[in-house]
Coordinates of C-alpha atoms and ligand atoms in Angstrom, one line a residue:
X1 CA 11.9 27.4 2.4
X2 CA 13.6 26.2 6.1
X3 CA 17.3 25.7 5.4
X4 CA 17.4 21.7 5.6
X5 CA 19.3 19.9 8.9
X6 CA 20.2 16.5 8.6
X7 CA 17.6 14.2 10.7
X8 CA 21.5 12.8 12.4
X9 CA 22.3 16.3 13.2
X10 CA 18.7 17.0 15.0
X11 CA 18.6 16.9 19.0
X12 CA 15.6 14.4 19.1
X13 CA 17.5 12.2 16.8
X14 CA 20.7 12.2 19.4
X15 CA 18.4 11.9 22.0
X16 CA 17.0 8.1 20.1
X17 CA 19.9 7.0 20.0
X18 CA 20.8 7.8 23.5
X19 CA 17.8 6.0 24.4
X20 CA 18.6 2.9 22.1
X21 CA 22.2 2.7 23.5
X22 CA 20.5 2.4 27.2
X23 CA 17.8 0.1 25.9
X24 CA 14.3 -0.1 27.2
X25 CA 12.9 -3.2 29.4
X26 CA 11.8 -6.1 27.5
X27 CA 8.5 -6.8 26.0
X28 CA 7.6 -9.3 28.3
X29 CA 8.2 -6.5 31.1
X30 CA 6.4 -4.0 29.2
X31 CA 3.0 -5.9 28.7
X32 CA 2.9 -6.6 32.3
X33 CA 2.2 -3.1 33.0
X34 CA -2.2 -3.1 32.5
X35 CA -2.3 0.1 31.7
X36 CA 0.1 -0.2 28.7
X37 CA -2.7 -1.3 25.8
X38 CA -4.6 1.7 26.6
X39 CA -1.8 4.0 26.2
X40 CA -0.8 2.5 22.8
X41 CA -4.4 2.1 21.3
X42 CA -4.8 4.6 18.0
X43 CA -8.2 5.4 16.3
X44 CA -9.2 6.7 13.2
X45 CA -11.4 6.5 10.4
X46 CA -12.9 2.9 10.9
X47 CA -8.9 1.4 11.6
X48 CA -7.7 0.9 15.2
X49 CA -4.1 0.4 15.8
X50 CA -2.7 -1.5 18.8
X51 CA 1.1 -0.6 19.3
X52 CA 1.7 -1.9 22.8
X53 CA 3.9 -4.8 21.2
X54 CA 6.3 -2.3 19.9
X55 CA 9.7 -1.5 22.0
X56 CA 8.9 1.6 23.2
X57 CA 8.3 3.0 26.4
X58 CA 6.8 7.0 27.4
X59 CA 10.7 8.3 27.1
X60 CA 11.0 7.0 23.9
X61 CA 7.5 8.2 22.6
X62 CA 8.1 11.5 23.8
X63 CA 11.3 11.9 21.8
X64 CA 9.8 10.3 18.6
X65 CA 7.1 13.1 18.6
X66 CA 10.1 15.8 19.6
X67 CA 12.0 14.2 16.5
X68 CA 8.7 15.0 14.1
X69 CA 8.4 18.0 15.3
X70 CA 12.0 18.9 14.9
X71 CA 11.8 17.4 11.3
X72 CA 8.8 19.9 11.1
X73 CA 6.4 16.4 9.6
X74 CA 3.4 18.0 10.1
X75 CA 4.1 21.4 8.4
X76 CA 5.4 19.7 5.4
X77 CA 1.8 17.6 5.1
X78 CA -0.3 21.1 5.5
X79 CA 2.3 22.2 2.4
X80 CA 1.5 19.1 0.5
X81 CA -2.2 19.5 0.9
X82 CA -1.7 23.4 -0.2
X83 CA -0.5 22.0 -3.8
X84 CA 2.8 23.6 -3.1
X85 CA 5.8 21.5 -5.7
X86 CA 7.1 19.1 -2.5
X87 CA 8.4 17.0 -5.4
X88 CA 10.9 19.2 -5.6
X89 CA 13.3 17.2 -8.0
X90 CA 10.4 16.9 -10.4
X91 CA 9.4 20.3 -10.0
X92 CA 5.1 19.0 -8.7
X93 CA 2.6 19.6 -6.8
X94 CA 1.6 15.7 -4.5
X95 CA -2.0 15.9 -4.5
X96 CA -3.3 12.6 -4.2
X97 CA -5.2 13.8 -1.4
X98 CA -7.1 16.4 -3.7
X99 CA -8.9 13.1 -5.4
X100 CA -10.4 12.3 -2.6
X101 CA -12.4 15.3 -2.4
X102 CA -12.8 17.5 0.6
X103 CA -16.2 19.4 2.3
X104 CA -14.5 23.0 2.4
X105 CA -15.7 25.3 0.0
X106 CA -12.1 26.2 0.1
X107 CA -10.2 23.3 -0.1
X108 CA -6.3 24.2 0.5
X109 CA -5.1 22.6 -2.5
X110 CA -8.0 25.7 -4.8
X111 CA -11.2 25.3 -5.9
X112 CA -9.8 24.8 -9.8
X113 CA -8.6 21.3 -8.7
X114 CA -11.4 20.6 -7.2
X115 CA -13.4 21.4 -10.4
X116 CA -11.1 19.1 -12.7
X117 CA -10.9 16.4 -10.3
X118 CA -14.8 15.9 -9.5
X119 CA -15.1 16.9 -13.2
X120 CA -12.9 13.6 -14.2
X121 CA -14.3 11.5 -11.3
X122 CA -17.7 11.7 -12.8
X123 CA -16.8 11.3 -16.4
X124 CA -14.6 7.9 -15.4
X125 CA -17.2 6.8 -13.0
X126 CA -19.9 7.0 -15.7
X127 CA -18.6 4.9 -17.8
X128 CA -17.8 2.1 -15.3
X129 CA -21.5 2.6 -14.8
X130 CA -22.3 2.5 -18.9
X131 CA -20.5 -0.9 -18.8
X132 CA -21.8 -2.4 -15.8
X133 CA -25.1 -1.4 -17.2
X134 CA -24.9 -3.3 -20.3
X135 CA -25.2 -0.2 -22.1
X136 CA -21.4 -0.6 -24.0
X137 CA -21.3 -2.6 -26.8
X138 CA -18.7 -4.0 -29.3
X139 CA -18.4 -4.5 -32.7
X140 CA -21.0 -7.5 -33.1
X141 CA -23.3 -5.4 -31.3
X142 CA -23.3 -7.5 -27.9
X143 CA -22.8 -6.1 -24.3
X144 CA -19.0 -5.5 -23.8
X145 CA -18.8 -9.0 -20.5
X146 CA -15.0 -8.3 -20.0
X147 CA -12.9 -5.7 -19.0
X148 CA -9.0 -6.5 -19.3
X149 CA -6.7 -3.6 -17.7
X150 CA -3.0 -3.5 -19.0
X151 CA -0.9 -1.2 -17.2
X152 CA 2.0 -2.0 -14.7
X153 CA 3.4 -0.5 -11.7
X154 CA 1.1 1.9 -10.0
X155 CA -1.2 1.2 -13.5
X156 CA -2.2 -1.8 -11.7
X157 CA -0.9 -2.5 -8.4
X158 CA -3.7 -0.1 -6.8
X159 CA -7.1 -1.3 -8.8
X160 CA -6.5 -4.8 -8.8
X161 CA -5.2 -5.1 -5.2
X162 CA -8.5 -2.8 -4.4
X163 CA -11.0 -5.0 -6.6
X164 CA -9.2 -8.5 -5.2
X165 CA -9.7 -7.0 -1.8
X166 CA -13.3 -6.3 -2.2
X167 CA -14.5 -9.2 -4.8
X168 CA -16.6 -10.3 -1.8
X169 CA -18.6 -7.3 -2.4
X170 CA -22.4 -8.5 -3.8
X171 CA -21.6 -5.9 -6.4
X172 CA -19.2 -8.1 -7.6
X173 CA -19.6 -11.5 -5.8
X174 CA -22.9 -12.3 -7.0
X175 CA -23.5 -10.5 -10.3
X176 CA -20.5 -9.6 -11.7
X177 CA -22.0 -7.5 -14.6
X178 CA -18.2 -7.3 -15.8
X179 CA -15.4 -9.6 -15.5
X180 CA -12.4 -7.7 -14.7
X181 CA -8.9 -9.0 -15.9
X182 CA -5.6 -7.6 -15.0
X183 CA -2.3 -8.1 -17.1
X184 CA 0.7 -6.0 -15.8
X185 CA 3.2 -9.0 -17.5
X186 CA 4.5 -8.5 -20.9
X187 CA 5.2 -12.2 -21.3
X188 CA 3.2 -13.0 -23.7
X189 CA 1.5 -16.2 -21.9
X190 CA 0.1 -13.6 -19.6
X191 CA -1.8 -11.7 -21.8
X192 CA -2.8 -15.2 -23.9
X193 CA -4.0 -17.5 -21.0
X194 CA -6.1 -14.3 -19.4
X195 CA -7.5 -13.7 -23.5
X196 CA -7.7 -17.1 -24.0
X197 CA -11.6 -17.9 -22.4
X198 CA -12.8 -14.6 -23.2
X199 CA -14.8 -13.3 -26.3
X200 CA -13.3 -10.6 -28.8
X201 CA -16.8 -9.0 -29.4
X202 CA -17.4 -8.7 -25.9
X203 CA -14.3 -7.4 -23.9
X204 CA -12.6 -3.9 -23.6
X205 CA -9.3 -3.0 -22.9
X206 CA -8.4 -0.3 -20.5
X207 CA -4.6 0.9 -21.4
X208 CA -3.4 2.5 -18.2
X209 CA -0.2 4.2 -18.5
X210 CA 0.4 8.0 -17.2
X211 CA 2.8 8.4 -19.7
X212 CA 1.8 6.0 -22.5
X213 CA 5.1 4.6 -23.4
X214 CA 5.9 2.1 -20.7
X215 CA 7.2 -0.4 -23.4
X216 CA 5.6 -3.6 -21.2
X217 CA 2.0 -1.7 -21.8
X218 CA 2.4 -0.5 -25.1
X219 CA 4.0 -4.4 -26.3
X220 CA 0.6 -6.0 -24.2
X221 CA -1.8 -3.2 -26.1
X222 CA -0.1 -3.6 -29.5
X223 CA -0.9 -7.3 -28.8
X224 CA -4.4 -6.6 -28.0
X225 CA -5.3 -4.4 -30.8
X226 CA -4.4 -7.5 -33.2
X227 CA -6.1 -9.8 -30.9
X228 CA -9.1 -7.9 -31.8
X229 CA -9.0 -7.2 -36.0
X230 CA -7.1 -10.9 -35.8
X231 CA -10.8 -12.0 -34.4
X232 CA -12.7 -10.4 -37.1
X233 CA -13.3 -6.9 -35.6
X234 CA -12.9 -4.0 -38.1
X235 CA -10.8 -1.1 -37.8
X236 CA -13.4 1.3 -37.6
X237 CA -14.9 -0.1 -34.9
X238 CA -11.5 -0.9 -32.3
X239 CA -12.7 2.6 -31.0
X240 CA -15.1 0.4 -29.2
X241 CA -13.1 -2.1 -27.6
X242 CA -10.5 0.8 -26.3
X243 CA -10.6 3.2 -23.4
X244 CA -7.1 5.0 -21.6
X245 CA -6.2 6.1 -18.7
X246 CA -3.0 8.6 -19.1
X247 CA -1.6 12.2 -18.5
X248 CA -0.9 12.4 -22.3
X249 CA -4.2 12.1 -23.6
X250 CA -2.8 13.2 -27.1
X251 CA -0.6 10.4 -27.3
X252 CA -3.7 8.0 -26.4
X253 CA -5.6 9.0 -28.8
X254 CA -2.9 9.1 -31.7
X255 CA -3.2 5.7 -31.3
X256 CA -7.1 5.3 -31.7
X257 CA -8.3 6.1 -28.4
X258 CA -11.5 7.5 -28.9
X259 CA -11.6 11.3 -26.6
X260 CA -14.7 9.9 -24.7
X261 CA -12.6 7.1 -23.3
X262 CA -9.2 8.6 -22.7
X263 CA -9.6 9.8 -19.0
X264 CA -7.0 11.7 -17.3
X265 CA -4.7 11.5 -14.5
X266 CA -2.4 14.5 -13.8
X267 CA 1.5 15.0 -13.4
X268 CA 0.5 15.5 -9.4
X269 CA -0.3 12.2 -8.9
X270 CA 2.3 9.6 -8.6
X271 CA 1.5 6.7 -9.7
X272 CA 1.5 4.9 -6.6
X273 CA -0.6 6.9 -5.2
X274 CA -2.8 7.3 -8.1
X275 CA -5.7 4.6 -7.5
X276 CA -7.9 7.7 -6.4
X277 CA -7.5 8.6 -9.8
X278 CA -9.3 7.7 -13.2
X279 CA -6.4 5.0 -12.9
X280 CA -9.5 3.6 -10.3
X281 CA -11.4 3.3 -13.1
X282 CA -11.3 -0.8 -14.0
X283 CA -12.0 -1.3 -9.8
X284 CA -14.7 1.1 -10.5
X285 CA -16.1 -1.1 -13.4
X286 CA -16.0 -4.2 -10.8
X287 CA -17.3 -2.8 -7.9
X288 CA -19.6 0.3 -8.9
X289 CA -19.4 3.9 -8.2
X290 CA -20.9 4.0 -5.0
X291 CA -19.0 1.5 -3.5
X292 CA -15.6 3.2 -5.2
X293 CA -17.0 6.4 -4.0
X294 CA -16.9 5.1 -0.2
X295 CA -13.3 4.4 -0.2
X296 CA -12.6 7.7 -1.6
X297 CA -14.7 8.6 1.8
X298 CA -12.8 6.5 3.6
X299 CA -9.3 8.1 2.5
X300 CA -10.7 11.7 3.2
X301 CA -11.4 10.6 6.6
X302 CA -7.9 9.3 7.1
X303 CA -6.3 12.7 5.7
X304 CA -8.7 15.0 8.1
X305 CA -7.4 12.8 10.9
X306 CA -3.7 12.9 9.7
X307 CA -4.1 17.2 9.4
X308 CA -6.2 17.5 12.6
X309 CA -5.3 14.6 15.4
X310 CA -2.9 15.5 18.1
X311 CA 0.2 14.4 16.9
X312 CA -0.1 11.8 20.3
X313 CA -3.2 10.8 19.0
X314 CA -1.7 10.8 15.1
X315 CA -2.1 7.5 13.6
X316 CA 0.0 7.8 10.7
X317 CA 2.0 10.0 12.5
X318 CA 2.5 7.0 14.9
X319 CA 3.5 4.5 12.4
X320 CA 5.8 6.3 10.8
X321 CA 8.1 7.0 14.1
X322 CA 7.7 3.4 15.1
X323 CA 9.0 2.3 11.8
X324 CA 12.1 4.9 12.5
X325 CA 12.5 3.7 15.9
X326 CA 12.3 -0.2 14.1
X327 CA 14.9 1.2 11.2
X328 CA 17.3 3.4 12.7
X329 CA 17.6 2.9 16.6
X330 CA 16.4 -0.7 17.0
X331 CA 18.7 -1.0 13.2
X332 CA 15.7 -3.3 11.8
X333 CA 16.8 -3.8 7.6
X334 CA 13.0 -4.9 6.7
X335 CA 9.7 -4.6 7.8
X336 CA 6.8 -7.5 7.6
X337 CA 3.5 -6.9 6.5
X338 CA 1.0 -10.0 7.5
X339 CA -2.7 -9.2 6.5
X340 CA -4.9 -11.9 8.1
X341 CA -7.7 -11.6 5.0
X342 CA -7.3 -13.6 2.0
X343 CA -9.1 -11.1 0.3
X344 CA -6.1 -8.8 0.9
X345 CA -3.8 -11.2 -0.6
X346 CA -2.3 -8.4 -3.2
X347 CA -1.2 -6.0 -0.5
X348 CA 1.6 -6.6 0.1
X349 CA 2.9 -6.0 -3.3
X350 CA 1.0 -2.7 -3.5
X351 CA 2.9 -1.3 0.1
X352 CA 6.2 -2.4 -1.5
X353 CA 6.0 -0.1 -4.4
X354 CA 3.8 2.6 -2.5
X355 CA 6.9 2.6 0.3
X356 CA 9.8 1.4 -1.2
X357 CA 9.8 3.2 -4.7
X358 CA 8.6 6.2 -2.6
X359 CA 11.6 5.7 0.8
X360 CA 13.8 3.8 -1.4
X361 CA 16.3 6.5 -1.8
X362 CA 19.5 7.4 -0.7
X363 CA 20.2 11.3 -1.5
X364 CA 18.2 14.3 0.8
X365 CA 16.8 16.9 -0.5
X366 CA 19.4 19.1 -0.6
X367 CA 21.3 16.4 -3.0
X368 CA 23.9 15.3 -0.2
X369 CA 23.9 11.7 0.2
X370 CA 22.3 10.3 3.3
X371 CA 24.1 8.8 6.4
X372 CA 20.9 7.6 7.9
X373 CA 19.0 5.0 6.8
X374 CA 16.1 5.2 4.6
X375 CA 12.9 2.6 3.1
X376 CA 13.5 -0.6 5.1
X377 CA 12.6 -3.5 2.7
X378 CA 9.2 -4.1 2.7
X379 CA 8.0 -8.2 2.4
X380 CA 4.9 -9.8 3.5
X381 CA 2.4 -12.0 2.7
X382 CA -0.8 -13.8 3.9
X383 CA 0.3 -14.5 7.7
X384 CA -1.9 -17.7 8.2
X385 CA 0.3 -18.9 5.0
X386 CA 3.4 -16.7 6.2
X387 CA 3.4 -18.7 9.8
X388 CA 4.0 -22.1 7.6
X389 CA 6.4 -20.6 5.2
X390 CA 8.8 -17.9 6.8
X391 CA 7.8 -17.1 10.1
X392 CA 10.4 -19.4 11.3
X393 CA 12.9 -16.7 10.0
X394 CA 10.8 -14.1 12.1
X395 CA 10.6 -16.0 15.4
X396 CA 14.4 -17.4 15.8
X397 CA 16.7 -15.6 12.9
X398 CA 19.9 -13.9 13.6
X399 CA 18.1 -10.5 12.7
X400 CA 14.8 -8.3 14.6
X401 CA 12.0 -7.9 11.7
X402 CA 9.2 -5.9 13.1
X403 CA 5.7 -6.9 11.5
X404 CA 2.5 -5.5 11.2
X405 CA -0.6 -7.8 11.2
X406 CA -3.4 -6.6 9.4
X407 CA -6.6 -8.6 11.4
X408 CA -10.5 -8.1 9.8
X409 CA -12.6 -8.5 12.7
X410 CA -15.8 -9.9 10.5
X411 CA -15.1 -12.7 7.9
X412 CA -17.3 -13.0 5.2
X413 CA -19.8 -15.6 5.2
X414 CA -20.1 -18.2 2.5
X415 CA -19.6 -20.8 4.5
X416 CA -21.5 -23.0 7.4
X417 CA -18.9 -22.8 9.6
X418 CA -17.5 -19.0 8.9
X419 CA -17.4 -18.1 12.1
X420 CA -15.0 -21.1 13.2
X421 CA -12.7 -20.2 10.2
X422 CA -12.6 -16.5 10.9
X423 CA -12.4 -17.8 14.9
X424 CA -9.2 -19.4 14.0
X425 CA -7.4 -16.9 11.6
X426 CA -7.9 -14.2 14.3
X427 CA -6.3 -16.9 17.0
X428 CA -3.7 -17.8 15.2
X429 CA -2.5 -13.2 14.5
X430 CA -2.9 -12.9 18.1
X431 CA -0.9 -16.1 19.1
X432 CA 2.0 -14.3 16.8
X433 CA 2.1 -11.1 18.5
X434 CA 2.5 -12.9 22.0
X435 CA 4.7 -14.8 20.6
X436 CA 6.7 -12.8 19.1
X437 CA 6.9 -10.7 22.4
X438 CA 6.9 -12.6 24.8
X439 CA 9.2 -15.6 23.2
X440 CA 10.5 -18.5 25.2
X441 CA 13.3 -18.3 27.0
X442 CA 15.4 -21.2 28.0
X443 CA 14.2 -22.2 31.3
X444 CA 10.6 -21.9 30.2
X445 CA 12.0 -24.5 27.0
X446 CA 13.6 -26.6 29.4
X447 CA 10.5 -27.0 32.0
X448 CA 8.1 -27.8 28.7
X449 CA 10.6 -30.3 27.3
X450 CA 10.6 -31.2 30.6
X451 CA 6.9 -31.8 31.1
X452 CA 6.8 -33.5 27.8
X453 CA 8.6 -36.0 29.4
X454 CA 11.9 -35.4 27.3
X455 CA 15.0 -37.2 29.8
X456 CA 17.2 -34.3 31.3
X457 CA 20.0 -34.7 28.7
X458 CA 17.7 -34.7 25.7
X459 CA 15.6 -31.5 27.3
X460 CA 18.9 -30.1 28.0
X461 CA 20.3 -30.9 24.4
X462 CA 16.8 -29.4 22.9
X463 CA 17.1 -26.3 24.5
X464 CA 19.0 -24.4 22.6
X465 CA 16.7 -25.1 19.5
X466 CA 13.5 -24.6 21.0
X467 CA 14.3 -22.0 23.0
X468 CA 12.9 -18.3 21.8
X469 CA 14.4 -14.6 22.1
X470 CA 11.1 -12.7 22.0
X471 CA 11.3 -9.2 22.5
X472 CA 10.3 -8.9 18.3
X473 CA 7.9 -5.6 18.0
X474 CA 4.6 -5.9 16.0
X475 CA 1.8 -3.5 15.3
X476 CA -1.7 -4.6 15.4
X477 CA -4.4 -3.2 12.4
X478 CA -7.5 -3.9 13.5
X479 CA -10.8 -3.1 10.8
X480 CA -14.5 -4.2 12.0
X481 CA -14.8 -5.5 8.0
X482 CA -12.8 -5.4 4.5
X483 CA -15.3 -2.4 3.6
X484 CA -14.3 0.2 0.7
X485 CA -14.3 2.5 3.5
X486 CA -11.8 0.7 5.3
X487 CA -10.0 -0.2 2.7
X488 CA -9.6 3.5 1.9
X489 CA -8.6 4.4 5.5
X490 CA -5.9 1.9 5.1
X491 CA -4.0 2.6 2.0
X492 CA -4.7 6.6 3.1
X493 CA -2.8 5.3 6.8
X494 CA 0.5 4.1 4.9
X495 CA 0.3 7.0 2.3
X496 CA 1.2 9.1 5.0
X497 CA 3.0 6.9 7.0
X498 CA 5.1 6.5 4.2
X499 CA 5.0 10.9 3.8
X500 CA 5.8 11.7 8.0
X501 CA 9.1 9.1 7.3
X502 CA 10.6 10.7 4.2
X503 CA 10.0 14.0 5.9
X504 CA 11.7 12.9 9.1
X505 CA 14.5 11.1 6.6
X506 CA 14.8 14.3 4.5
X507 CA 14.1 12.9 1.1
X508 CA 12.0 13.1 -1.9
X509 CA 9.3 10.4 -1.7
X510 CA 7.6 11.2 -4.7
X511 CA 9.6 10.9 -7.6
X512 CA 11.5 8.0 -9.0
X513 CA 14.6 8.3 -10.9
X514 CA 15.8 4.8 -9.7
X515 CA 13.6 3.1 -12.2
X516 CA 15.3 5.8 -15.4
X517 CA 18.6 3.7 -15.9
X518 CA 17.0 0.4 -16.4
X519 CA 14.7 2.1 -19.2
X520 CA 18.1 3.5 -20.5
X521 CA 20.2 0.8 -20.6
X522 CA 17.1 -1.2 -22.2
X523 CA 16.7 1.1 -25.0
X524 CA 20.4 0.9 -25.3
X525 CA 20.9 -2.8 -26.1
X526 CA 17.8 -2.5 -28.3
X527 CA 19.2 0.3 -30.7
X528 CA 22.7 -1.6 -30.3
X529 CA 21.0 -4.7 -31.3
X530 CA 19.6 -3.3 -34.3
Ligands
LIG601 O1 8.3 2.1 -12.0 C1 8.3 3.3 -12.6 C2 6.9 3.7 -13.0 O2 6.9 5.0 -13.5 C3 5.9 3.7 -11.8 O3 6.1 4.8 -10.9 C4 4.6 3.7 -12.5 O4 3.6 3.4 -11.6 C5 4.9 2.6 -13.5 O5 6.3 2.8 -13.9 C6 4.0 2.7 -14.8 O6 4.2 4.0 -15.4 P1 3.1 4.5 -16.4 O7 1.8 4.6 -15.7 O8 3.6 5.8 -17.0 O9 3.0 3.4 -17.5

């Protein structure tokens, strides 16, 4: 095991902020050079990246790369894909990347998780298949129409962001076979407005919940078992109307799981990064195996270019030292995410626990408390929404918020005029970026108040206001179409973003303690309480 340097203590990282204290030329300076969006252009597995609206120049690319391989990034990923225990406060193995299967007869992580994983896929994948073929039934003997998941965290966040994201899909657009519901909530008006339309007889819960006592999924599932004998279904038969997703399978089934639906998810999948999983398994009920399959293809394509592009060419490796550059030289506190697809209206909130329960900490490995800083906060939203709602903030606030726009090349169709609605979300991301480079300063304000045929004093008085500071780095994701494929590729792109960063900071990504004391002090007032 390399004796651990602090990333402040590395030459690279001395030779960043060397850089940053010079400062590079502006953004508007920058793009003028036509050679520039060649030189930033990244692609892999079905996603192109354009990074030329990001604040750096060749000198500062040059010692990003000499700070990854300093903070030896790419020899910790080939240990994470040999199954060795990187979570090393937790003692595990990280081998979400295992799910997604590999073509090696020898895959580094050993054949024997190979076996169990395509062993599980196949089990959890058939029974999506038995359901959307009719063939489950409930205890009046009709076809089981509704599947409601409850789980919370990464018990959710991943599947429903994944089957929102690809609804469009005729697999589910057209025919849905099964509704799918998702109630993370334990409010109890979640769980009763999403039961309220549906039909006892004819829906299934999936409880999701690696270690079956979250007490939010085990309240909602308590609920849902009475929801079910309350509408006439007999105890013998709740069996039918059940199916688990956990790592305690024992524990499931105590609670009258029935073993052919308790599927399992192992201790080496966190749970953010577990939608490769049998945690996969209500987005594989709504969109089928074959399209769940592909973005498992997709993801595998995205880890063989992570392991095997030249770190210049490295796409994850690339957005994970512009976020550093962002975070700790250009001292950016959050980071936007603005996908330009309604259909990806739930990513957001799966990136903030994905990088923010994984970067959110503030201890190294070695247990000595960081001086650099870690996770930025992650927010985001919709950006045709976002440039009507906060984008203000963005474009003339007292602080630099670097974004990433997220921009589908193909709508979907549905529509007469589709290709004037997709014509004009695509505008409207690409109009931000240049805008957010380039901003306005004041002489260009003053001309255009000016022109507008403001008078000289009210121009002048104006300017101030309207004038903008530009020089705001953005990252451009660019996908052909929301495909499974793609969609794989993508959430496999900030996995390892989200990996190369907390290797560079020196910290654990993959456990989360910071979520024990809550539980603690909850369990607390609730035995003080009586
Ligand atoms: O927030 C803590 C956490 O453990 C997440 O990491 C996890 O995804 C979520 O709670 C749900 O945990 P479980 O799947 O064990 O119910």
């Amino acid at each position: 095991m390399t004796r651990f340097i602090r990333p402040e203590h590395l030459p690279a990282w001395h030779q960043l902020h060397e850089l940053a204290q010079q400062g590079q030329a502006p953004l508007r300076e920058l793009l003028e050079d036509k050679q520039r969006h060649a030189k930033l252009q990244f692609n892999a597995a079905g996603l192109s990246l354009d990074a030329s609206h990001q604040r750096v120049d060749a000198d500062v690319m040059q010692a990003l790369h000499g700070l990854a391989q300093e903070s030896g990034v790419m020899a910790h990923a080939q240990a994470m894909f040999r199954g060795e225990a990187i979570n090393s406060t937790e003692q595990r193995a990280v081998l979400h990347v295992a799910l997604r299967g590999s073509e090696q007869a020898e895959p580094p992580w050993g054949q024997e998780i190979s076996t169990a994983v395509s062993t599980e896929l196949n089990r959890y994948c058939s029974f999506a298949e038995q359901l959307r073929g009719g063939d489950c039934k409930g205890f009046g003997a009709e076809r089981i129409t509704d599947v409601v998941n409850l789980g919370i965290g990464g018990s959710d966040l991943g599947p429903r962001m994944a089957t929102e994201a690809l609804s469009h899909l005729d697999a589910v657009w057209t025919q849905p076979l099964v509704r799918l519901h998702y109630v993370s909530n334990v409010d109890a008006w979640s769980l009763a407005t999403t039961l309220a339309p549906l039909q006892a007889s004819r829906t299934l819960f999936v409880v999701q919940s690696k270690s079956f006592t979250t007490q939010e999924t085990m309240t909602l599932f308590a609920s849902a078992r009475r929801w079910l004998l309350d509408a006439g279904c007999p105890q013998a038969d709740l069996h039918l109307h059940l199916a688990a997703v956990t790592a305690k399978p024992a524990l499931a089934q105590s609670q009258g799981i029935s073993s052919e639906r308790c599927f399992r998810v192992w201790d080496w999948v966190g749970g953010r990064y577990s939608v490769w999983s049998a945690i996969g398994l209500p987005l594989t009920v709504a969109i089928g195996r074959e399209a769940y399959l592909q973005m498992l293809q997709g993801a595998h394509a995205m880890d063989k270019h992570f392991l095997q592009a030249p770190a210049a060419d490295n796409m994850p490796l690339t957005l994970a030292l512009l976020g550093v550059w962002n975070r700790n030289f250009l001292g950016a506190s959050t980071h936007h995410v603005a996908p330009y697809h309604s259909a990806l209206g739930k990513l957001v909130a799966f990136l903030q626990q994905q990088d923010m329960e994984s970067n959110g900490k503030r201890v190294h490995t070695d247990g000595s408390d960081c001086k650099v800083a870690t996770a930025p906060v992650l927010w985001g939203g919709l950006g045709n929404d976002g440039q009507h709602a906060y984008f203000q903030l963005i474009h003339q606030g007292s602080q630099t918020v670097p974004v990433d726009f997220i921009g589908v090349r193909h709508g979907h169709a549905g529509l007469p005029l589709a290709a004037e609605h997709q014509r004009v979300v695509l505008l409207h991301m690409q109009a931000q970026a240049k805008a957010l480079a380039l901003g306005r300063p004041p002489e260009e304000t003053l001309a255009a108040l000016l022109a507008e045929g403001l008078s000289l004093s009210e121009a002048k008085r104006l300017t101030p206001h309207r004038s903008f500071p530009g020089n705001i780095p953005s990252s451009t994701l660019w996908m052909d179409s929301l495909t499974p494929y793609n969609l794989g590729a993508l959430i496999a792109l900030y996995e390892h973003k989200v990996f190369c960063q907390a290797a560079i900071w020196g910290i654990n990504a993959f456990d989360q303690w910071g979520v024990e004391l809550g539980k603690a002090m909850a369990l607390e007032i609730e035995s003080r309480a009586g």
